[in-house]
């Protein structure tokens, strides 16, 4: 997994700080508004915060493709939005996910603009041989897609996948500034690389297509690794919370040990 390039603040000698520290609480024009984080009943649910943590992690992974710092104001505007008052909690938990799941550190390199970069801090986790190479953000997008497929019963309609990606500001119907043609990346490049299978549903009218894991994905990562990733996104829940997926992942692991 490549190291992020040095920013101008690093070059000038400014010391990076780990994201989620007290420096995230400095007041600026983007400071959270308490009323905006509340739902109709005036309360914020744990499930809502879980979703925001997941979305922030996925957003940063995708935006890392730029190889330029991701600013706090963009995270708030594009993802956190009405939960601005809980930003510090969300970014702290997102930082933990990057460390525990990806072996990466989310570092604040500019305390004035609150800009972040991802830095590789450890070797690839045992049992995960997926070649992240120089395309970490692209592989991050792929992991998000593999997670969606697995949690939806090992298959997901393309319409549902496109809808989910739109929530992450990656609209397959529009040209993305970093990925270019997102739909082509997913339906052609990932398919050609055998990370995904993209097939038409027989006798469906109008035509429908579904995604499954490809042979390379099944070879380079495991269902248990993906389930652990999902669990980390939900307040570090026990993977056994998803009984059906856990049983399937365990069966796969046992089968692999026997072979």
PDB file of C-alpha atoms in Angstrom:
ATOM      1  CA  UNK A   1       0.000   0.000   0.000  1.00  0.00           C
ATOM      2  CA  UNK A   2       1.708   3.219  -1.075  1.00  0.00           C
ATOM      3  CA  UNK A   3       2.717   5.963   1.293  1.00  0.00           C
ATOM      4  CA  UNK A   4       0.899   9.243   0.816  1.00  0.00           C
ATOM      5  CA  UNK A   5       2.937  12.001  -0.729  1.00  0.00           C
ATOM      6  CA  UNK A   6       4.399  14.691   1.486  1.00  0.00           C
ATOM      7  CA  UNK A   7       2.235  17.784   1.756  1.00  0.00           C
ATOM      8  CA  UNK A   8       3.400  21.372   1.727  1.00  0.00           C
ATOM      9  CA  UNK A   9       2.881  21.645   5.489  1.00  0.00           C
ATOM     10  CA  UNK A  10       5.166  18.671   6.084  1.00  0.00           C
ATOM     11  CA  UNK A  11       7.805  20.155   3.812  1.00  0.00           C
ATOM     12  CA  UNK A  12       7.764  23.341   5.849  1.00  0.00           C
ATOM     13  CA  UNK A  13       8.442  21.439   9.064  1.00  0.00           C
ATOM     14  CA  UNK A  14       4.943  21.399  10.512  1.00  0.00           C
ATOM     15  CA  UNK A  15       4.506  18.260  12.590  1.00  0.00           C
ATOM     16  CA  UNK A  16       1.605  16.008  11.566  1.00  0.00           C
ATOM     17  CA  UNK A  17      -0.855  15.006  14.253  1.00  0.00           C
ATOM     18  CA  UNK A  18      -3.066  11.949  14.477  1.00  0.00           C
ATOM     19  CA  UNK A  19      -6.651  12.625  13.475  1.00  0.00           C
ATOM     20  CA  UNK A  20      -9.297  12.600  16.161  1.00  0.00           C
ATOM     21  CA  UNK A  21      -7.248  14.603  18.703  1.00  0.00           C
ATOM     22  CA  UNK A  22      -8.308  17.759  20.499  1.00  0.00           C
ATOM     23  CA  UNK A  23      -7.062  19.828  17.555  1.00  0.00           C
ATOM     24  CA  UNK A  24     -10.200  18.772  15.663  1.00  0.00           C
ATOM     25  CA  UNK A  25     -12.179  20.818  18.166  1.00  0.00           C
ATOM     26  CA  UNK A  26     -10.717  24.192  17.124  1.00  0.00           C
ATOM     27  CA  UNK A  27     -13.421  26.635  16.130  1.00  0.00           C
ATOM     28  CA  UNK A  28     -13.676  27.724  12.512  1.00  0.00           C
ATOM     29  CA  UNK A  29     -16.350  28.400   9.906  1.00  0.00           C
ATOM     30  CA  UNK A  30     -17.039  24.660   9.722  1.00  0.00           C
ATOM     31  CA  UNK A  31     -17.594  24.132  13.429  1.00  0.00           C
ATOM     32  CA  UNK A  32     -20.498  21.756  14.069  1.00  0.00           C
ATOM     33  CA  UNK A  33     -23.942  23.095  14.868  1.00  0.00           C
ATOM     34  CA  UNK A  34     -25.604  21.096  17.661  1.00  0.00           C
ATOM     35  CA  UNK A  35     -29.135  21.349  16.328  1.00  0.00           C
ATOM     36  CA  UNK A  36     -28.208  19.897  12.942  1.00  0.00           C
ATOM     37  CA  UNK A  37     -27.148  16.524  14.350  1.00  0.00           C
ATOM     38  CA  UNK A  38     -30.538  15.752  15.852  1.00  0.00           C
ATOM     39  CA  UNK A  39     -33.291  13.723  14.276  1.00  0.00           C
ATOM     40  CA  UNK A  40     -36.999  14.459  14.547  1.00  0.00           C
ATOM     41  CA  UNK A  41     -37.117  13.214  18.150  1.00  0.00           C
ATOM     42  CA  UNK A  42     -34.129  15.348  19.137  1.00  0.00           C
ATOM     43  CA  UNK A  43     -31.834  12.345  19.586  1.00  0.00           C
ATOM     44  CA  UNK A  44     -28.987  10.878  17.566  1.00  0.00           C
ATOM     45  CA  UNK A  45     -29.026   7.083  17.384  1.00  0.00           C
ATOM     46  CA  UNK A  46     -25.957   4.890  17.586  1.00  0.00           C
ATOM     47  CA  UNK A  47     -26.932   3.329  14.262  1.00  0.00           C
ATOM     48  CA  UNK A  48     -26.898   6.772  12.631  1.00  0.00           C
ATOM     49  CA  UNK A  49     -23.395   7.470  13.946  1.00  0.00           C
ATOM     50  CA  UNK A  50     -22.286   4.014  12.773  1.00  0.00           C
ATOM     51  CA  UNK A  51     -23.458   4.847   9.260  1.00  0.00           C
ATOM     52  CA  UNK A  52     -21.617   8.146   9.269  1.00  0.00           C
ATOM     53  CA  UNK A  53     -18.382   6.499  10.428  1.00  0.00           C
ATOM     54  CA  UNK A  54     -18.718   3.962   7.615  1.00  0.00           C
ATOM     55  CA  UNK A  55     -19.446   6.673   5.061  1.00  0.00           C
ATOM     56  CA  UNK A  56     -16.503   8.827   6.197  1.00  0.00           C
ATOM     57  CA  UNK A  57     -14.092   5.879   5.943  1.00  0.00           C
ATOM     58  CA  UNK A  58     -15.363   4.990   2.488  1.00  0.00           C
ATOM     59  CA  UNK A  59     -15.283   8.620   1.356  1.00  0.00           C
ATOM     60  CA  UNK A  60     -11.667   9.112   2.472  1.00  0.00           C
ATOM     61  CA  UNK A  61     -10.593   5.839   0.838  1.00  0.00           C
ATOM     62  CA  UNK A  62     -12.145   6.948  -2.420  1.00  0.00           C
ATOM     63  CA  UNK A  63     -10.821  10.516  -2.253  1.00  0.00           C
ATOM     64  CA  UNK A  64      -7.308   9.257  -1.464  1.00  0.00           C
ATOM     65  CA  UNK A  65      -7.083   8.644  -5.207  1.00  0.00           C
ATOM     66  CA  UNK A  66      -6.292  12.366  -5.533  1.00  0.00           C
ATOM     67  CA  UNK A  67      -3.083  11.998  -3.511  1.00  0.00           C
ATOM     68  CA  UNK A  68      -3.814  15.402  -1.985  1.00  0.00           C
ATOM     69  CA  UNK A  69      -5.003  16.093   1.568  1.00  0.00           C
ATOM     70  CA  UNK A  70      -8.715  15.684   2.329  1.00  0.00           C
ATOM     71  CA  UNK A  71     -10.043  18.702   4.202  1.00  0.00           C
ATOM     72  CA  UNK A  72     -12.355  18.590   7.166  1.00  0.00           C
ATOM     73  CA  UNK A  73     -14.747  21.066   5.567  1.00  0.00           C
ATOM     74  CA  UNK A  74     -15.167  18.677   2.610  1.00  0.00           C
ATOM     75  CA  UNK A  75     -15.782  15.691   4.900  1.00  0.00           C
ATOM     76  CA  UNK A  76     -18.458  17.684   6.721  1.00  0.00           C
ATOM     77  CA  UNK A  77     -20.042  19.072   3.563  1.00  0.00           C
ATOM     78  CA  UNK A  78     -20.019  15.858   1.552  1.00  0.00           C
ATOM     79  CA  UNK A  79     -20.594  13.198   4.217  1.00  0.00           C
ATOM     80  CA  UNK A  80     -21.147  14.245   7.831  1.00  0.00           C
ATOM     81  CA  UNK A  81     -23.603  17.023   6.987  1.00  0.00           C
ATOM     82  CA  UNK A  82     -26.412  17.132   9.603  1.00  0.00           C
ATOM     83  CA  UNK A  83     -24.234  15.305  12.142  1.00  0.00           C
ATOM     84  CA  UNK A  84     -21.633  18.073  12.372  1.00  0.00           C
ATOM     85  CA  UNK A  85     -21.979  18.262  16.148  1.00  0.00           C
ATOM     86  CA  UNK A  86     -20.689  14.685  16.358  1.00  0.00           C
ATOM     87  CA  UNK A  87     -17.800  15.246  13.960  1.00  0.00           C
ATOM     88  CA  UNK A  88     -15.035  14.701  16.530  1.00  0.00           C
ATOM     89  CA  UNK A  89     -16.547  11.394  17.613  1.00  0.00           C
ATOM     90  CA  UNK A  90     -17.042  10.281  14.009  1.00  0.00           C
ATOM     91  CA  UNK A  91     -13.520  11.165  12.849  1.00  0.00           C
ATOM     92  CA  UNK A  92     -11.995   9.532  15.951  1.00  0.00           C
ATOM     93  CA  UNK A  93     -13.795   6.278  15.223  1.00  0.00           C
ATOM     94  CA  UNK A  94     -12.931   6.510  11.532  1.00  0.00           C
ATOM     95  CA  UNK A  95      -9.277   6.867  12.550  1.00  0.00           C
ATOM     96  CA  UNK A  96      -9.573   3.661  14.588  1.00  0.00           C
ATOM     97  CA  UNK A  97     -11.053   1.831  11.603  1.00  0.00           C
ATOM     98  CA  UNK A  98      -8.184   2.913   9.352  1.00  0.00           C
ATOM     99  CA  UNK A  99      -5.679   1.696  11.945  1.00  0.00           C
ATOM    100  CA  UNK A 100      -7.327  -1.597  12.872  1.00  0.00           C
ATOM    101  CA  UNK A 101      -8.738  -2.629   9.500  1.00  0.00           C
ATOM    102  CA  UNK A 102      -6.403  -1.126   6.915  1.00  0.00           C
ATOM    103  CA  UNK A 103      -3.188  -0.737   8.900  1.00  0.00           C
ATOM    104  CA  UNK A 104      -3.169   2.938   7.962  1.00  0.00           C
ATOM    105  CA  UNK A 105      -2.973   6.113  10.013  1.00  0.00           C
ATOM    106  CA  UNK A 106      -5.216   9.092   9.310  1.00  0.00           C
ATOM    107  CA  UNK A 107      -2.960  12.042   9.987  1.00  0.00           C
ATOM    108  CA  UNK A 108      -3.866  15.716  10.234  1.00  0.00           C
ATOM    109  CA  UNK A 109      -1.032  17.490   8.424  1.00  0.00           C
ATOM    110  CA  UNK A 110      -2.399  21.034   8.550  1.00  0.00           C
ATOM    111  CA  UNK A 111      -4.061  22.191  11.766  1.00  0.00           C
ATOM    112  CA  UNK A 112      -5.227  25.448  10.191  1.00  0.00           C
ATOM    113  CA  UNK A 113      -7.265  23.926   7.360  1.00  0.00           C
ATOM    114  CA  UNK A 114      -7.657  20.549   9.107  1.00  0.00           C
ATOM    115  CA  UNK A 115      -6.354  18.549   6.174  1.00  0.00           C
ATOM    116  CA  UNK A 116      -5.753  14.789   6.386  1.00  0.00           C
ATOM    117  CA  UNK A 117      -3.735  12.155   4.572  1.00  0.00           C
ATOM    118  CA  UNK A 118      -3.484   8.380   4.952  1.00  0.00           C
ATOM    119  CA  UNK A 119      -0.121   6.839   5.824  1.00  0.00           C
ATOM    120  CA  UNK A 120       0.685   3.141   5.680  1.00  0.00           C
ATOM    121  CA  UNK A 121       1.826   2.059   9.150  1.00  0.00           C
ATOM    122  CA  UNK A 122       2.052  -1.720   9.038  1.00  0.00           C
ATOM    123  CA  UNK A 123       2.467  -4.730   6.818  1.00  0.00           C
ATOM    124  CA  UNK A 124      -0.486  -6.373   5.146  1.00  0.00           C
ATOM    125  CA  UNK A 125      -2.605  -8.350   7.599  1.00  0.00           C
ATOM    126  CA  UNK A 126      -2.129 -12.144   7.628  1.00  0.00           C
ATOM    127  CA  UNK A 127      -4.653 -13.930   5.460  1.00  0.00           C
ATOM    128  CA  UNK A 128      -5.236 -10.922   3.240  1.00  0.00           C
ATOM    129  CA  UNK A 129      -3.168 -11.215   0.083  1.00  0.00           C
ATOM    130  CA  UNK A 130      -5.123  -8.706  -1.981  1.00  0.00           C
ATOM    131  CA  UNK A 131      -2.626  -6.701  -4.013  1.00  0.00           C
ATOM    132  CA  UNK A 132      -3.371  -3.105  -3.085  1.00  0.00           C
ATOM    133  CA  UNK A 133      -0.314  -1.966  -5.084  1.00  0.00           C
ATOM    134  CA  UNK A 134      -0.316   1.668  -6.188  1.00  0.00           C
ATOM    135  CA  UNK A 135      -4.101   1.797  -6.431  1.00  0.00           C
ATOM    136  CA  UNK A 136      -5.082   1.814  -2.773  1.00  0.00           C
ATOM    137  CA  UNK A 137      -8.116   4.106  -3.207  1.00  0.00           C
ATOM    138  CA  UNK A 138      -9.331   2.047  -6.151  1.00  0.00           C
ATOM    139  CA  UNK A 139      -8.941  -1.095  -4.076  1.00  0.00           C
ATOM    140  CA  UNK A 140     -10.712   0.685  -1.241  1.00  0.00           C
ATOM    141  CA  UNK A 141     -13.660   1.235  -3.550  1.00  0.00           C
ATOM    142  CA  UNK A 142     -13.489  -2.422  -4.521  1.00  0.00           C
ATOM    143  CA  UNK A 143     -13.566  -3.498  -0.859  1.00  0.00           C
ATOM    144  CA  UNK A 144     -16.663  -1.389  -0.308  1.00  0.00           C
ATOM    145  CA  UNK A 145     -18.324  -3.126  -3.269  1.00  0.00           C
ATOM    146  CA  UNK A 146     -17.287  -6.598  -2.085  1.00  0.00           C
ATOM    147  CA  UNK A 147     -18.732  -5.787   1.355  1.00  0.00           C
ATOM    148  CA  UNK A 148     -22.050  -4.716  -0.122  1.00  0.00           C
ATOM    149  CA  UNK A 149     -22.247  -7.874  -2.228  1.00  0.00           C
ATOM    150  CA  UNK A 150     -21.464 -10.187   0.681  1.00  0.00           C
ATOM    151  CA  UNK A 151     -23.852  -8.555   3.130  1.00  0.00           C
ATOM    152  CA  UNK A 152     -26.647  -8.680   0.538  1.00  0.00           C
ATOM    153  CA  UNK A 153     -26.391 -12.459   0.235  1.00  0.00           C
ATOM    154  CA  UNK A 154     -23.454 -12.737  -2.208  1.00  0.00           C
ATOM    155  CA  UNK A 155     -25.293 -10.931  -4.968  1.00  0.00           C
ATOM    156  CA  UNK A 156     -26.497  -7.396  -5.515  1.00  0.00           C
ATOM    157  CA  UNK A 157     -28.437  -5.756  -8.315  1.00  0.00           C
ATOM    158  CA  UNK A 158     -26.535  -3.088 -10.187  1.00  0.00           C
ATOM    159  CA  UNK A 159     -29.306  -0.559  -9.475  1.00  0.00           C
ATOM    160  CA  UNK A 160     -28.808  -0.997  -5.719  1.00  0.00           C
ATOM    161  CA  UNK A 161     -25.032  -0.717  -6.035  1.00  0.00           C
ATOM    162  CA  UNK A 162     -25.287   2.504  -8.062  1.00  0.00           C
ATOM    163  CA  UNK A 163     -27.694   3.930  -5.484  1.00  0.00           C
ATOM    164  CA  UNK A 164     -25.299   3.108  -2.644  1.00  0.00           C
ATOM    165  CA  UNK A 165     -22.313   4.649  -4.423  1.00  0.00           C
ATOM    166  CA  UNK A 166     -24.268   7.832  -5.081  1.00  0.00           C
ATOM    167  CA  UNK A 167     -24.529   8.261  -1.318  1.00  0.00           C
ATOM    168  CA  UNK A 168     -20.724   8.313  -1.278  1.00  0.00           C
ATOM    169  CA  UNK A 169     -20.676  11.044  -3.952  1.00  0.00           C
ATOM    170  CA  UNK A 170     -19.564   8.572  -6.622  1.00  0.00           C
ATOM    171  CA  UNK A 171     -22.288   8.809  -9.245  1.00  0.00           C
ATOM    172  CA  UNK A 172     -21.884   6.118 -11.929  1.00  0.00           C
ATOM    173  CA  UNK A 173     -23.936   8.233 -14.335  1.00  0.00           C
ATOM    174  CA  UNK A 174     -21.419  11.086 -14.176  1.00  0.00           C
ATOM    175  CA  UNK A 175     -17.714  11.281 -14.913  1.00  0.00           C
ATOM    176  CA  UNK A 176     -15.807  11.220 -11.641  1.00  0.00           C
ATOM    177  CA  UNK A 177     -12.860  13.675 -11.390  1.00  0.00           C
ATOM    178  CA  UNK A 178     -10.559  10.907 -10.151  1.00  0.00           C
ATOM    179  CA  UNK A 179     -11.982   7.586 -11.382  1.00  0.00           C
ATOM    180  CA  UNK A 180     -13.279   8.863 -14.680  1.00  0.00           C
ATOM    181  CA  UNK A 181     -16.009   6.551 -15.938  1.00  0.00           C
ATOM    182  CA  UNK A 182     -17.019   4.836 -12.690  1.00  0.00           C
ATOM    183  CA  UNK A 183     -19.438   2.436 -14.337  1.00  0.00           C
ATOM    184  CA  UNK A 184     -16.744   1.352 -16.800  1.00  0.00           C
ATOM    185  CA  UNK A 185     -14.244   0.874 -13.961  1.00  0.00           C
ATOM    186  CA  UNK A 186     -16.642  -1.394 -12.108  1.00  0.00           C
ATOM    187  CA  UNK A 187     -18.331  -3.277 -14.945  1.00  0.00           C
ATOM    188  CA  UNK A 188     -15.259  -3.647 -17.163  1.00  0.00           C
ATOM    189  CA  UNK A 189     -11.939  -3.188 -15.331  1.00  0.00           C
ATOM    190  CA  UNK A 190     -12.868  -4.950 -12.087  1.00  0.00           C
ATOM    191  CA  UNK A 191     -14.658  -7.631 -14.095  1.00  0.00           C
ATOM    192  CA  UNK A 192     -11.699  -8.111 -16.449  1.00  0.00           C
ATOM    193  CA  UNK A 193      -9.406  -8.407 -13.428  1.00  0.00           C
ATOM    194  CA  UNK A 194     -11.760 -11.099 -12.074  1.00  0.00           C
ATOM    195  CA  UNK A 195     -12.523  -9.197  -8.902  1.00  0.00           C
ATOM    196  CA  UNK A 196     -16.186  -9.033  -9.870  1.00  0.00           C
ATOM    197  CA  UNK A 197     -18.671 -10.960 -11.967  1.00  0.00           C
ATOM    198  CA  UNK A 198     -21.350  -8.953 -13.750  1.00  0.00           C
ATOM    199  CA  UNK A 199     -24.157 -11.001 -15.264  1.00  0.00           C
ATOM    200  CA  UNK A 200     -27.587 -10.436 -16.725  1.00  0.00           C
ATOM    201  CA  UNK A 201     -30.612 -11.876 -14.942  1.00  0.00           C
ATOM    202  CA  UNK A 202     -32.324 -14.412 -17.189  1.00  0.00           C
ATOM    203  CA  UNK A 203     -35.800 -13.533 -18.453  1.00  0.00           C
ATOM    204  CA  UNK A 204     -35.803 -10.156 -16.688  1.00  0.00           C
ATOM    205  CA  UNK A 205     -37.757  -7.479 -18.538  1.00  0.00           C
ATOM    206  CA  UNK A 206     -36.619  -4.757 -18.442  1.00  0.00           C
ATOM    207  CA  UNK A 207     -33.054  -6.108 -18.328  1.00  0.00           C
ATOM    208  CA  UNK A 208     -31.446  -6.464 -14.895  1.00  0.00           C
ATOM    209  CA  UNK A 209     -27.848  -7.197 -13.970  1.00  0.00           C
ATOM    210  CA  UNK A 210     -26.271  -8.494 -10.774  1.00  0.00           C
ATOM    211  CA  UNK A 211     -22.797  -8.439  -9.251  1.00  0.00           C
ATOM    212  CA  UNK A 212     -21.026 -11.336  -7.542  1.00  0.00           C
ATOM    213  CA  UNK A 213     -17.519 -11.791  -6.213  1.00  0.00           C
ATOM    214  CA  UNK A 214     -15.068 -12.800  -8.907  1.00  0.00           C
ATOM    215  CA  UNK A 215     -12.501 -15.576  -8.692  1.00  0.00           C
ATOM    216  CA  UNK A 216      -9.621 -13.226  -7.903  1.00  0.00           C
ATOM    217  CA  UNK A 217     -11.475 -11.622  -4.984  1.00  0.00           C
ATOM    218  CA  UNK A 218     -12.281 -15.050  -3.550  1.00  0.00           C
ATOM    219  CA  UNK A 219      -8.612 -16.000  -3.873  1.00  0.00           C
ATOM    220  CA  UNK A 220      -7.059 -12.798  -2.522  1.00  0.00           C
ATOM    221  CA  UNK A 221      -9.290 -12.093   0.466  1.00  0.00           C
ATOM    222  CA  UNK A 222     -11.805 -13.974   2.613  1.00  0.00           C
ATOM    223  CA  UNK A 223     -15.410 -13.560   3.630  1.00  0.00           C
ATOM    224  CA  UNK A 224     -14.327 -13.406   7.254  1.00  0.00           C
ATOM    225  CA  UNK A 225     -11.965 -10.503   6.502  1.00  0.00           C
ATOM    226  CA  UNK A 226     -14.757  -8.651   4.753  1.00  0.00           C
ATOM    227  CA  UNK A 227     -17.186  -9.387   7.603  1.00  0.00           C
ATOM    228  CA  UNK A 228     -14.637  -8.090  10.118  1.00  0.00           C
ATOM    229  CA  UNK A 229     -14.381  -4.931   8.013  1.00  0.00           C
ATOM    230  CA  UNK A 230     -18.163  -4.508   8.171  1.00  0.00           C
ATOM    231  CA  UNK A 231     -18.150  -5.144  11.932  1.00  0.00           C
ATOM    232  CA  UNK A 232     -15.539  -2.429  12.458  1.00  0.00           C
ATOM    233  CA  UNK A 233     -17.817  -0.036  10.622  1.00  0.00           C
ATOM    234  CA  UNK A 234     -20.588  -0.713  13.147  1.00  0.00           C
ATOM    235  CA  UNK A 235     -19.057   0.227  16.509  1.00  0.00           C
ATOM    236  CA  UNK A 236     -16.782  -2.818  16.404  1.00  0.00           C
ATOM    237  CA  UNK A 237     -19.697  -5.199  16.794  1.00  0.00           C
ATOM    238  CA  UNK A 238     -19.001  -8.888  17.092  1.00  0.00           C
ATOM    239  CA  UNK A 239     -19.013 -10.373  13.555  1.00  0.00           C
ATOM    240  CA  UNK A 240     -21.343 -13.035  14.986  1.00  0.00           C
ATOM    241  CA  UNK A 241     -24.018 -10.325  15.053  1.00  0.00           C
ATOM    242  CA  UNK A 242     -24.586 -11.220  11.405  1.00  0.00           C
ATOM    243  CA  UNK A 243     -25.277 -14.889  12.080  1.00  0.00           C
ATOM    244  CA  UNK A 244     -25.811 -16.069   8.501  1.00  0.00           C
ATOM    245  CA  UNK A 245     -22.760 -14.280   7.113  1.00  0.00           C
ATOM    246  CA  UNK A 246     -20.597 -15.391  10.041  1.00  0.00           C
ATOM    247  CA  UNK A 247     -21.608 -19.028   9.605  1.00  0.00           C
ATOM    248  CA  UNK A 248     -20.818 -18.869   5.902  1.00  0.00           C
ATOM    249  CA  UNK A 249     -17.458 -17.172   6.516  1.00  0.00           C
ATOM    250  CA  UNK A 250     -16.555 -19.753   9.159  1.00  0.00           C
ATOM    251  CA  UNK A 251     -17.443 -22.610   6.814  1.00  0.00           C
ATOM    252  CA  UNK A 252     -15.221 -21.076   4.153  1.00  0.00           C
ATOM    253  CA  UNK A 253     -12.357 -20.744   6.654  1.00  0.00           C
ATOM    254  CA  UNK A 254     -12.738 -24.351   7.822  1.00  0.00           C
ATOM    255  CA  UNK A 255     -12.856 -25.586   4.238  1.00  0.00           C
ATOM    256  CA  UNK A 256      -9.693 -23.662   3.425  1.00  0.00           C
ATOM    257  CA  UNK A 257      -7.865 -25.200   6.384  1.00  0.00           C
ATOM    258  CA  UNK A 258      -8.761 -28.699   5.282  1.00  0.00           C
ATOM    259  CA  UNK A 259      -7.634 -28.200   1.697  1.00  0.00           C
TER     260      UNK A 259
END
